[in-house]
mmCIF file of C-alpha atoms and ligand atoms in Angstrom:
data_model
loop_
_atom_site.group_PDB
_atom_site.id
_atom_site.type_symbol
_atom_site.label_atom_id
_atom_site.label_comp_id
_atom_site.label_asym_id
_atom_site.label_seq_id
_atom_site.Cartn_x
_atom_site.Cartn_y
_atom_site.Cartn_z
ATOM 1 C CA MET O 1 3.594 -13.259 -13.489
ATOM 2 C CA ARG O 2 7.353 -13.355 -12.822
ATOM 3 C CA ASP O 3 8.499 -15.351 -15.836
ATOM 4 C CA LEU O 4 7.490 -18.598 -17.503
ATOM 5 C CA PHE O 5 9.764 -20.860 -15.458
ATOM 6 C CA SER O 6 8.966 -19.468 -12.026
ATOM 7 C CA ALA O 7 5.269 -19.316 -12.915
ATOM 8 C CA LEU O 8 5.430 -23.047 -13.648
ATOM 9 C CA ASP O 9 7.490 -23.768 -10.493
ATOM 10 C CA PRO O 10 5.040 -24.109 -7.634
ATOM 11 C CA ASP O 11 7.874 -23.535 -5.114
ATOM 12 C CA GLN O 12 8.196 -19.925 -6.371
ATOM 13 C CA ARG O 13 4.573 -19.229 -5.456
ATOM 14 C CA ASN O 14 5.001 -20.275 -1.858
ATOM 15 C CA PRO O 15 4.823 -17.631 0.872
ATOM 16 C CA GLU O 16 8.208 -16.127 1.715
ATOM 17 C CA ILE O 17 8.882 -15.055 5.267
ATOM 18 C CA LEU O 18 10.710 -11.698 4.863
ATOM 19 C CA ALA O 19 11.050 -11.201 8.695
ATOM 20 C CA ASP O 20 9.219 -12.161 11.827
ATOM 21 C CA GLY O 21 5.629 -11.046 11.097
ATOM 22 C CA ALA O 22 6.304 -10.033 7.458
ATOM 23 C CA THR O 23 5.184 -12.447 4.742
ATOM 24 C CA LEU O 24 5.329 -12.024 0.948
ATOM 25 C CA LEU O 25 2.533 -13.882 -0.827
ATOM 26 C CA PRO O 26 3.694 -13.964 -4.465
ATOM 27 C CA GLY O 27 0.800 -13.652 -6.890
ATOM 28 C CA PHE O 28 -1.824 -13.960 -4.108
ATOM 29 C CA ALA O 29 -3.990 -11.271 -5.872
ATOM 30 C CA GLU O 30 -3.190 -12.278 -9.421
ATOM 31 C CA ALA O 31 -6.521 -13.919 -10.105
ATOM 32 C CA GLU O 32 -8.438 -10.835 -8.868
ATOM 33 C CA ALA O 33 -6.120 -8.196 -10.218
ATOM 34 C CA ALA O 34 -8.213 -7.201 -13.196
ATOM 35 C CA GLU O 35 -11.399 -7.057 -11.096
ATOM 36 C CA LEU O 36 -9.577 -4.898 -8.504
ATOM 37 C CA VAL O 37 -8.490 -2.449 -11.160
ATOM 38 C CA ALA O 38 -11.952 -2.299 -12.701
ATOM 39 C CA THR O 39 -13.398 -1.657 -9.219
ATOM 40 C CA LEU O 40 -10.979 1.259 -8.820
ATOM 41 C CA VAL O 41 -12.563 3.134 -11.728
ATOM 42 C CA PRO O 42 -15.752 4.308 -9.915
ATOM 43 C CA ILE O 43 -13.769 4.872 -6.682
ATOM 44 C CA THR O 44 -11.329 7.218 -8.402
ATOM 45 C CA LYS O 45 -14.190 8.997 -10.174
ATOM 46 C CA ALA O 46 -15.782 9.784 -6.812
ATOM 47 C CA ALA O 47 -12.468 10.514 -5.104
ATOM 48 C CA PRO O 48 -9.825 11.395 -7.700
ATOM 49 C CA PHE O 49 -6.097 10.712 -7.197
ATOM 50 C CA ARG O 50 -4.291 13.774 -5.894
ATOM 51 C CA HIS O 51 -0.799 14.747 -4.855
ATOM 52 C CA MET O 52 -0.949 15.598 -1.172
ATOM 53 C CA VAL O 53 1.415 17.960 0.609
ATOM 54 C CA THR O 54 3.447 16.842 3.606
ATOM 55 C CA PRO O 55 3.615 18.855 6.860
ATOM 56 C CA GLY O 56 7.042 20.036 5.671
ATOM 57 C CA GLY O 57 5.531 21.499 2.513
ATOM 58 C CA HIS O 58 6.699 18.856 -0.029
ATOM 59 C CA THR O 59 4.252 17.685 -2.675
ATOM 60 C CA MET O 60 4.303 13.912 -2.751
ATOM 61 C CA SER O 61 5.313 12.230 -6.074
ATOM 62 C CA VAL O 62 2.856 9.452 -5.351
ATOM 63 C CA ALA O 63 -0.801 10.285 -6.205
ATOM 64 C CA MET O 64 -3.296 9.059 -3.584
ATOM 65 C CA THR O 65 -6.883 8.459 -2.726
ATOM 66 C CA ASN O 66 -8.712 6.241 -0.300
ATOM 67 C CA CYS O 67 -11.725 3.982 0.217
ATOM 68 C CA GLY O 68 -13.241 2.724 3.421
ATOM 69 C CA GLY O 69 -14.571 4.357 6.586
ATOM 70 C CA ALA O 70 -11.280 6.173 7.243
ATOM 71 C CA GLY O 71 -8.853 7.633 4.730
ATOM 72 C CA TRP O 72 -5.235 8.698 5.280
ATOM 73 C CA VAL O 73 -4.469 12.305 4.364
ATOM 74 C CA THR O 74 -1.642 14.746 4.781
ATOM 75 C CA ASP O 75 -1.433 18.523 4.454
ATOM 76 C CA ARG O 76 0.464 21.369 6.135
ATOM 77 C CA GLY O 77 -1.449 20.535 9.302
ATOM 78 C CA GLY O 78 -0.123 16.991 9.597
ATOM 79 C CA TYR O 79 -0.878 13.335 8.885
ATOM 80 C CA ARG O 80 -4.204 11.900 9.973
ATOM 81 C CA TYR O 81 -7.250 9.770 9.098
ATOM 82 C CA THR O 82 -10.473 11.384 8.059
ATOM 83 C CA ILE O 83 -14.045 10.143 7.419
ATOM 84 C CA CYS O 84 -14.470 12.611 4.524
ATOM 85 C CA ASP O 85 -12.409 13.391 1.468
ATOM 86 C CA PRO O 86 -11.121 16.938 2.177
ATOM 87 C CA ASP O 87 -11.307 17.709 -1.555
ATOM 88 C CA SER O 88 -15.005 16.945 -1.864
ATOM 89 C CA GLY O 89 -16.312 17.096 1.652
ATOM 90 C CA ARG O 90 -18.040 13.755 1.070
ATOM 91 C CA PRO O 91 -17.283 10.490 2.859
ATOM 92 C CA TRP O 92 -14.553 8.403 1.258
ATOM 93 C CA PRO O 93 -16.084 5.818 -1.149
ATOM 94 C CA ALA O 94 -17.030 2.560 0.688
ATOM 95 C CA MET O 95 -14.493 -0.238 0.634
ATOM 96 C CA PRO O 96 -15.805 -2.795 -1.896
ATOM 97 C CA ALA O 97 -16.339 -6.334 -0.571
ATOM 98 C CA VAL O 98 -13.806 -7.707 -3.084
ATOM 99 C CA PHE O 99 -11.128 -5.341 -1.603
ATOM 100 C CA HIS O 100 -11.922 -6.233 1.984
ATOM 101 C CA SER O 101 -12.172 -9.955 1.442
ATOM 102 C CA LEU O 102 -8.784 -10.082 -0.350
ATOM 103 C CA ALA O 103 -7.131 -8.263 2.572
ATOM 104 C CA THR O 104 -8.671 -10.549 5.190
ATOM 105 C CA ARG O 105 -7.743 -13.704 3.297
ATOM 106 C CA ALA O 106 -4.133 -12.451 2.816
ATOM 107 C CA ALA O 107 -3.777 -11.524 6.476
ATOM 108 C CA THR O 108 -4.977 -15.021 7.445
ATOM 109 C CA ALA O 109 -2.400 -16.544 5.054
ATOM 110 C CA GLY O 110 0.239 -14.321 6.721
ATOM 111 C CA GLY O 111 -0.681 -15.439 10.208
ATOM 112 C CA PHE O 112 -3.138 -12.723 11.232
ATOM 113 C CA PRO O 113 -6.643 -14.116 11.070
ATOM 114 C CA GLY O 114 -9.575 -11.771 11.729
ATOM 115 C CA PHE O 115 -8.128 -8.691 10.005
ATOM 116 C CA ASP O 116 -10.973 -6.218 9.505
ATOM 117 C CA PRO O 117 -9.411 -3.114 7.876
ATOM 118 C CA ASN O 118 -11.504 0.102 7.850
ATOM 119 C CA SER O 119 -9.077 1.949 5.531
ATOM 120 C CA CYS O 120 -7.580 1.310 2.112
ATOM 121 C CA LEU O 121 -5.062 3.858 0.904
ATOM 122 C CA ILE O 122 -4.695 3.724 -2.926
ATOM 123 C CA ASN O 123 -1.220 4.857 -4.101
ATOM 124 C CA ARG O 124 -0.429 5.498 -7.735
ATOM 125 C CA TYR O 125 3.179 5.578 -8.869
ATOM 126 C CA ILE O 126 4.291 6.648 -12.363
ATOM 127 C CA PRO O 127 7.933 6.288 -13.415
ATOM 128 C CA LYS O 128 10.247 8.298 -11.072
ATOM 129 C CA ALA O 129 7.623 8.441 -8.276
ATOM 130 C CA ARG O 130 8.941 7.207 -4.965
ATOM 131 C CA MET O 131 8.200 7.006 -1.289
ATOM 132 C CA SER O 132 10.967 7.784 1.168
ATOM 133 C CA LEU O 133 11.688 5.675 4.255
ATOM 134 C CA HIS O 134 9.014 6.060 6.921
ATOM 135 C CA GLN O 135 7.052 4.256 9.594
ATOM 136 C CA ASP O 136 3.215 3.931 9.485
ATOM 137 C CA LYS O 137 2.300 5.345 12.893
ATOM 138 C CA ASP O 138 -0.916 7.331 12.379
ATOM 139 C CA GLU O 139 -3.298 4.406 13.045
ATOM 140 C CA GLY O 140 -3.541 4.640 16.840
ATOM 141 C CA ASP O 141 -3.510 0.881 17.255
ATOM 142 C CA PHE O 142 -0.524 -1.123 16.076
ATOM 143 C CA SER O 143 -1.805 -4.574 17.025
ATOM 144 C CA ALA O 144 -3.443 -5.046 13.568
ATOM 145 C CA PRO O 145 -1.241 -5.882 10.617
ATOM 146 C CA ILE O 146 -0.997 -3.876 7.372
ATOM 147 C CA VAL O 147 -1.713 -5.630 4.050
ATOM 148 C CA SER O 148 -0.337 -4.277 0.787
ATOM 149 C CA VAL O 149 -1.350 -5.292 -2.756
ATOM 150 C CA SER O 150 0.738 -4.422 -5.775
ATOM 151 C CA LEU O 151 -0.862 -4.001 -9.202
ATOM 152 C CA GLY O 152 0.681 -3.025 -12.550
ATOM 153 C CA LEU O 153 4.309 -2.015 -13.022
ATOM 154 C CA PRO O 154 6.867 -3.662 -10.680
ATOM 155 C CA ALA O 155 8.583 -1.715 -7.869
ATOM 156 C CA THR O 156 11.583 -2.105 -5.614
ATOM 157 C CA PHE O 157 10.313 -2.053 -2.099
ATOM 158 C CA LEU O 158 12.721 -0.871 0.620
ATOM 159 C CA PHE O 159 12.393 -2.940 3.810
ATOM 160 C CA GLY O 160 14.377 -1.432 6.642
ATOM 161 C CA GLY O 161 14.517 -2.025 10.354
ATOM 162 C CA LEU O 162 13.220 -0.378 13.490
ATOM 163 C CA LYS O 163 15.728 2.476 13.159
ATOM 164 C CA ARG O 164 15.714 4.816 10.175
ATOM 165 C CA SER O 165 19.510 4.271 9.861
ATOM 166 C CA ASP O 166 19.092 0.484 9.368
ATOM 167 C CA ARG O 167 20.085 -0.287 5.791
ATOM 168 C CA PRO O 168 16.975 -1.400 3.892
ATOM 169 C CA ARG O 169 16.698 -4.631 1.956
ATOM 170 C CA ARG O 170 15.457 -4.249 -1.636
ATOM 171 C CA ILE O 171 12.527 -6.470 -2.454
ATOM 172 C CA ARG O 172 11.005 -6.605 -5.938
ATOM 173 C CA LEU O 173 7.162 -6.443 -5.803
ATOM 174 C CA GLU O 174 5.238 -7.443 -8.941
ATOM 175 C CA SER O 175 1.652 -7.164 -9.999
ATOM 176 C CA GLY O 176 -0.506 -9.467 -7.894
ATOM 177 C CA ASP O 177 2.032 -9.713 -5.045
ATOM 178 C CA VAL O 178 0.582 -9.252 -1.522
ATOM 179 C CA VAL O 179 2.623 -8.535 1.613
ATOM 180 C CA VAL O 180 1.388 -8.850 5.176
ATOM 181 C CA TRP O 181 3.200 -6.794 7.812
ATOM 182 C CA GLY O 182 2.336 -7.451 11.432
ATOM 183 C CA GLY O 183 3.812 -8.242 14.789
ATOM 184 C CA SER O 184 7.404 -6.973 15.181
ATOM 185 C CA ALA O 185 7.488 -6.024 11.426
ATOM 186 C CA ARG O 186 4.612 -3.581 11.859
ATOM 187 C CA MET O 187 6.753 -0.639 12.908
ATOM 188 C CA THR O 188 9.653 -1.154 10.534
ATOM 189 C CA TYR O 189 10.898 1.661 8.289
ATOM 190 C CA HIS O 190 9.936 1.144 4.655
ATOM 191 C CA GLY O 191 9.712 2.952 1.351
ATOM 192 C CA VAL O 192 9.647 2.525 -2.410
ATOM 193 C CA ALA O 193 12.587 3.271 -4.751
ATOM 194 C CA PRO O 194 11.909 5.578 -7.734
ATOM 195 C CA LEU O 195 9.754 3.619 -10.133
ATOM 196 C CA ALA O 196 11.572 2.491 -13.251
ATOM 197 C CA ALA O 197 10.014 3.175 -16.613
ATOM 198 C CA ALA O 198 8.355 0.042 -17.996
ATOM 199 C CA VAL O 199 10.121 -1.787 -20.814
ATOM 200 C CA SER O 200 7.061 -1.342 -22.994
ATOM 201 C CA ASP O 201 6.082 1.803 -21.066
ATOM 202 C CA ASN O 202 2.769 0.177 -20.519
ATOM 203 C CA ASP O 203 1.351 -2.426 -18.193
ATOM 204 C CA PRO O 204 -1.708 -4.261 -19.566
ATOM 205 C CA LEU O 205 -3.513 -3.672 -16.293
ATOM 206 C CA THR O 206 -2.700 -0.176 -15.190
ATOM 207 C CA GLY O 207 -1.020 1.598 -18.106
ATOM 208 C CA ASN O 208 2.177 3.405 -17.204
ATOM 209 C CA ALA O 209 1.672 3.033 -13.431
ATOM 210 C CA ARG O 210 1.983 0.912 -10.349
ATOM 211 C CA ILE O 211 -0.999 0.919 -8.042
ATOM 212 C CA ASN O 212 -0.618 -0.124 -4.388
ATOM 213 C CA LEU O 213 -3.471 -0.847 -2.062
ATOM 214 C CA THR O 214 -2.475 -0.403 1.569
ATOM 215 C CA TYR O 215 -5.045 -1.792 4.017
ATOM 216 C CA ARG O 216 -5.001 -0.666 7.614
ATOM 217 C CA THR O 217 -7.105 -0.580 10.769
ATOM 218 C CA ALA O 218 -7.130 3.072 11.752
ATOM 219 C CA ALA O 219 -8.572 4.759 14.786
ATOM 220 C CA LEU O 220 -10.327 8.007 13.899
ATOM 221 C CA THR O 221 -9.386 10.746 16.340
ATOM 222 C CA VAL O 222 -12.036 13.325 17.122
ATOM 223 C CA ALA O 223 -10.813 16.818 16.354
ATOM 224 C CA HIS O 224 -10.644 18.951 19.482
ATOM 225 C CA ARG O 225 -9.439 22.328 20.704
ATOM 226 C CA ASP O 226 -6.624 22.519 23.303
HETATM 227 C C1 MD3 R 1 6.186 -2.440 6.066
HETATM 228 N N1 MD3 R 1 3.195 2.338 0.777
HETATM 229 O O1 MD3 R 1 1.401 4.027 1.864
HETATM 230 S S1 MD3 R 1 2.960 -0.675 1.014
HETATM 231 C C2 MD3 R 1 2.386 3.690 2.573
HETATM 232 O O2 MD3 R 1 4.068 0.423 -1.990
HETATM 233 C C3 MD3 R 1 3.387 2.816 1.991
HETATM 234 O O3 MD3 R 1 2.860 2.149 -1.789
HETATM 235 C C4 MD3 R 1 4.113 1.572 0.073
HETATM 236 O O4 MD3 R 1 4.343 2.548 2.634
HETATM 237 C C5 MD3 R 1 3.678 1.376 -1.339
HETATM 238 O O5 MD3 R 1 2.516 4.025 3.772
HETATM 239 C C6 MD3 R 1 4.397 0.313 0.749
HETATM 240 C C7 MD3 R 1 3.709 -1.847 2.036
HETATM 241 C C8 MD3 R 1 3.851 -1.501 3.455
HETATM 242 C C9 MD3 R 1 2.957 -0.791 4.174
HETATM 243 C C10 MD3 R 1 3.119 -0.603 5.515
HETATM 244 C C11 MD3 R 1 4.182 -1.189 6.174
HETATM 245 C C12 MD3 R 1 4.927 -2.005 4.078
HETATM 246 C C13 MD3 R 1 5.087 -1.869 5.434
HETATM 247 C C14 MD3 R 1 4.357 -1.037 7.557
HETATM 248 C C15 MD3 R 1 5.414 -1.677 8.195
HETATM 249 C C16 MD3 R 1 6.365 -2.349 7.455
HETATM 250 FE FE1 FE R 2 4.045 3.098 4.701
#
């Protein structure tokens, strides 16, 4: 909830077009937020959060795991989607129906009906964790949108342009906010500013953390030899 006045002002809960194809749905997941977090518990028991390493050798400050038929991973060998969690060798936990249905409803509200994501990347930020400007381009097919759900501590999202050098806009994302990124917004550069410490250092939902669910439709590439 933003604050008492804006929560009471229905205009503040209306979708906000951030750019062509990019729509912020304030509080769209608020009613389900507690259920989503509870559903994360068994997922993160089966596939614990971990700090992955980039191809350049940097350990990410964001801790990650996945659910769904495909999970995004990075290591010294590159970025890719896998069927199995490389840490356990087992398939990523299935995407719960409550996760999938939220993403499909949000995509419809953002102008992209029929979204059927097969991947949900689960990002956990603690204060100071950040994500530098990047494009999401490991999915193979860019016709599907991406849906992101923010839970817990607020973050400043950096929404850039089609060139890395385009100066990003700063957009505050709060618990329950959902953003749909499709069409010409799909390939924009984006990131997350270092997470600020919470005023109370504790969010009732997630403790001292922000959780972001990033839903995508990803093509799994078959490993091959050259
Ligand atoms: C805008 N995560 O995992 S989600 C990522 O808040 C990632 O954890 C951020 O960027 C986070 O790759 C942002 C929102 C998001 C995802 C994909 C986008 C915004 C996007 C693709 C194009 C434009
Ligand atoms: Fe991204």
